[in-house]
């Protein structure tokens, strides 16, 4: 186990755990980016809209895996969701996440 895995846990394991709980995947890229390719079944909520959609996300009553192009915006989105009491993990870039699912 690497030092970062020790500190933060294994992200792949967390993704699998949330998937087993019926997690939804929220892609926080812009609508234009999302339209050029995305994970099947994911929901597109651009990062700048995520705060205004908190109540709708909470109503889904499911954990969330966030993704974007590289993992930066999805990291921000996961932090916002966690701060609102939603179980969330940053899945990173959508194309690499898609390969893990």
XYZ file of N, CA and C in Angstrom:
303
model
N 0.851 -1.175 0.000
C 0.000 0.000 0.000
C 0.894 1.234 0.000
N 0.693 2.128 -0.959
C 1.481 3.343 -1.028
C 1.067 4.326 0.056
N 1.904 5.312 0.263
C 1.650 6.298 1.303
C 0.346 7.056 1.055
N 0.120 7.470 -0.205
C -1.116 8.198 -0.508
C -2.340 7.302 -0.323
N -2.232 6.039 -0.707
C -3.340 5.107 -0.487
C -3.618 4.954 1.003
N -2.534 4.946 1.790
C -2.687 4.844 3.240
C -3.443 6.056 3.777
N -3.087 7.242 3.278
C -3.728 8.471 3.764
C -5.163 8.616 3.276
N -5.392 8.340 2.022
C -6.674 8.662 1.396
C -7.512 7.446 1.036
N -6.987 6.252 1.204
C -7.723 5.057 0.804
C -7.586 4.838 -0.689
N -7.973 3.682 -1.142
C -7.866 3.351 -2.553
C -9.118 3.837 -3.274
N -8.926 4.789 -4.207
C -10.062 5.387 -4.910
C -10.838 4.334 -5.706
N -10.129 3.386 -6.314
C -10.819 2.349 -7.079
C -11.744 1.532 -6.190
N -11.289 1.226 -4.976
C -12.135 0.481 -4.039
C -13.359 1.299 -3.651
N -13.172 2.597 -3.432
C -14.287 3.475 -3.058
C -15.298 3.561 -4.205
N -14.808 3.646 -5.426
C -15.701 3.692 -6.590
C -16.527 2.411 -6.661
N -15.864 1.267 -6.490
C -16.582 -0.021 -6.531
C -17.611 -0.104 -5.402
N -17.238 0.376 -4.217
C -18.156 0.359 -3.083
C -19.405 1.203 -3.377
N -19.192 2.405 -3.923
C -20.333 3.272 -4.232
C -21.182 2.690 -5.359
N -20.527 2.065 -6.338
C -21.277 1.407 -7.420
C -22.203 0.338 -6.850
N -21.714 -0.413 -5.873
C -22.526 -1.484 -5.285
C -23.724 -0.920 -4.530
N -23.652 0.365 -4.175
C -24.767 1.037 -3.494
C -25.677 1.763 -4.486
N -25.430 1.555 -5.787
C -26.273 2.189 -6.807
C -25.922 3.630 -7.099
N -24.645 3.980 -6.974
C -24.207 5.363 -7.184
C -24.594 5.891 -8.563
N -24.837 7.194 -8.592
C -25.033 7.876 -9.871
C -23.725 8.553 -10.244
N -23.489 8.666 -11.533
C -22.286 9.328 -12.024
C -22.691 10.704 -12.523
N -22.075 11.727 -11.946
C -22.339 13.097 -12.375
C -21.088 13.622 -13.057
N -21.250 13.973 -14.331
C -20.179 14.534 -15.146
C -20.308 16.053 -15.065
N -19.274 16.720 -14.546
C -19.362 18.152 -14.296
C -18.737 19.011 -15.398
N -18.478 18.399 -16.549
C -17.967 19.183 -17.689
C -19.099 20.037 -18.264
N -18.730 20.960 -19.153
C -19.737 21.787 -19.825
C -20.601 20.905 -20.729
N -21.759 21.423 -21.086
C -22.656 20.667 -21.964
C -21.973 20.354 -23.294
N -21.166 21.280 -23.806
C -20.436 21.059 -25.054
C -19.432 19.922 -24.940
N -18.694 19.891 -23.841
C -17.729 18.811 -23.614
C -18.460 17.476 -23.476
N -19.540 17.491 -22.716
C -20.313 16.267 -22.457
C -20.863 15.687 -23.753
N -21.298 16.557 -24.651
C -21.903 16.095 -25.911
C -20.882 15.427 -26.828
N -19.586 15.629 -26.570
C -18.542 15.033 -27.407
C -18.144 13.632 -26.942
N -18.745 13.173 -25.845
C -18.452 11.839 -25.332
C -18.642 11.811 -23.832
N -19.281 10.743 -23.345
C -19.553 10.648 -21.909
C -19.820 9.202 -21.526
N -19.835 8.946 -20.231
C -20.148 7.620 -19.709
C -21.642 7.377 -19.858
N -21.992 6.230 -20.405
C -23.394 5.882 -20.599
C -24.136 5.908 -19.269
N -25.262 6.606 -19.245
C -26.082 6.676 -18.041
C -25.688 7.770 -17.071
N -24.608 8.490 -17.366
C -24.188 9.571 -16.462
C -25.103 10.775 -16.635
N -25.121 11.627 -15.600
C -25.886 12.865 -15.647
C -24.914 14.020 -15.810
N -25.270 14.971 -16.671
C -24.410 16.130 -16.893
C -24.925 17.306 -16.065
N -24.149 17.654 -15.043
C -24.432 18.854 -14.254
C -23.119 19.630 -14.200
N -22.963 20.664 -15.046
C -21.712 21.422 -15.060
C -21.348 21.945 -13.664
N -20.057 22.011 -13.368
C -19.574 22.401 -12.044
C -20.222 23.697 -11.561
N -20.357 24.684 -12.447
C -20.909 25.971 -12.023
C -22.388 25.874 -11.625
N -23.050 24.763 -11.946
C -24.457 24.565 -11.581
C -24.637 23.623 -10.387
N -23.571 22.975 -9.943
C -23.701 21.906 -8.947
C -24.320 22.403 -7.638
N -23.919 23.582 -7.176
C -24.438 24.098 -5.905
C -25.945 24.345 -5.965
N -26.429 24.759 -7.124
C -27.864 25.033 -7.246
C -28.684 23.750 -7.412
N -28.019 22.607 -7.606
C -28.711 21.327 -7.811
C -28.615 20.405 -6.596
N -28.078 20.904 -5.478
C -27.861 20.072 -4.290
C -29.151 19.382 -3.844
N -30.245 20.133 -3.750
C -31.495 19.521 -3.273
C -31.970 18.407 -4.195
N -31.861 18.613 -5.503
C -32.269 17.577 -6.462
C -31.380 16.341 -6.329
N -30.092 16.557 -6.108
C -29.158 15.436 -5.951
C -29.463 14.680 -4.660
N -29.753 15.421 -3.582
C -30.098 14.774 -2.308
C -31.356 13.920 -2.444
N -32.324 14.391 -3.232
C -33.583 13.650 -3.410
C -33.366 12.304 -4.093
N -32.292 12.162 -4.860
C -31.995 10.888 -5.519
C -31.626 9.825 -4.486
N -31.150 10.274 -3.322
C -30.817 9.390 -2.201
C -29.841 8.283 -2.607
N -28.821 8.683 -3.376
C -27.801 7.736 -3.827
C -26.429 8.386 -3.685
N -25.398 7.567 -3.485
C -24.051 8.141 -3.496
C -23.701 8.623 -4.904
N -22.686 9.469 -4.994
C -22.327 10.106 -6.260
C -20.852 9.870 -6.578
N -20.590 9.553 -7.842
C -19.231 9.512 -8.377
C -19.150 10.664 -9.373
N -18.247 11.607 -9.131
C -18.114 12.742 -10.044
C -16.987 12.477 -11.042
N -17.117 13.053 -12.221
C -16.045 12.973 -13.219
C -16.056 14.233 -14.071
N -14.963 14.469 -14.771
C -14.841 15.611 -15.685
C -13.821 15.234 -16.756
N -13.035 16.184 -17.213
C -12.025 15.866 -18.233
C -10.760 15.289 -17.601
N -10.265 15.936 -16.533
C -8.988 15.511 -15.948
C -9.078 15.098 -14.487
N -10.123 15.503 -13.798
C -10.263 15.195 -12.380
C -10.235 16.419 -11.484
N -9.883 17.573 -12.037
C -9.816 18.795 -11.222
C -11.220 19.296 -10.861
N -12.070 19.510 -11.856
C -13.425 20.008 -11.584
C -14.243 18.993 -10.800
N -14.060 17.702 -11.109
C -14.820 16.685 -10.381
C -14.374 16.606 -8.926
N -13.114 16.927 -8.659
C -12.630 16.996 -7.281
C -13.330 18.106 -6.518
N -13.465 19.261 -7.175
C -14.195 20.375 -6.564
C -15.643 20.002 -6.314
N -16.269 19.363 -7.301
C -17.679 18.974 -7.179
C -17.868 17.977 -6.039
N -16.982 16.987 -5.930
C -17.089 15.998 -4.854
C -16.969 16.678 -3.493
N -16.079 17.662 -3.379
C -15.922 18.397 -2.119
C -17.195 19.167 -1.769
N -17.796 19.801 -2.766
C -19.045 20.548 -2.555
C -20.134 19.596 -2.078
N -20.260 18.446 -2.738
C -21.300 17.471 -2.378
C -21.072 16.921 -0.971
N -19.829 16.577 -0.658
C -19.516 16.053 0.679
C -19.862 17.077 1.759
N -19.562 18.348 1.497
C -19.846 19.407 2.457
C -21.350 19.546 2.711
N -22.152 19.071 1.761
C -23.613 19.121 1.889
C -24.185 17.801 2.411
N -23.304 16.903 2.839
C -23.746 15.649 3.434
C -24.062 14.541 2.445
N -23.609 14.697 1.201
C -23.832 13.678 0.172
C -22.578 12.812 0.079
N -22.762 11.498 0.093
C -21.623 10.596 -0.058
C -21.125 10.704 -1.497
N -19.886 11.146 -1.660
C -19.360 11.382 -3.003
C -17.878 11.057 -3.067
N -17.448 10.656 -4.266
C -16.029 10.416 -4.522
C -15.693 10.989 -5.893
N -14.478 11.524 -6.002
C -13.996 12.043 -7.273
C -13.528 10.867 -8.123
N -14.232 10.596 -9.215
C -13.859 9.516 -10.117
C -12.764 9.899 -11.091
N -12.420 11.196 -11.154
C -11.358 11.663 -12.046
C -11.866 11.919 -13.454
N -10.981 11.762 -14.417
C -11.334 11.978 -15.818
C -12.352 10.949 -16.291
N -13.309 11.384 -17.079
C -14.414 10.495 -17.467
C -13.941 9.286 -18.275
N -12.940 9.485 -19.153
C -12.537 8.350 -19.997
C -11.815 7.284 -19.175
N -10.986 7.700 -18.217
C -10.321 6.687 -17.374
C -11.320 6.049 -16.413
N -12.263 6.814 -15.906
C -13.309 6.259 -15.040
C -14.130 5.233 -15.806
N -14.453 5.532 -17.041
C -15.269 4.635 -17.863
C -14.607 3.250 -17.977
N -13.281 3.228 -18.031
C -12.557 1.963 -18.141
C -12.595 1.155 -16.842
N -12.813 1.834 -15.715
C -12.836 1.173 -14.404
C -14.216 0.608 -14.066
N -15.222 1.091 -14.779
C -16.604 0.697 -14.438
C -16.967 -0.670 -15.003
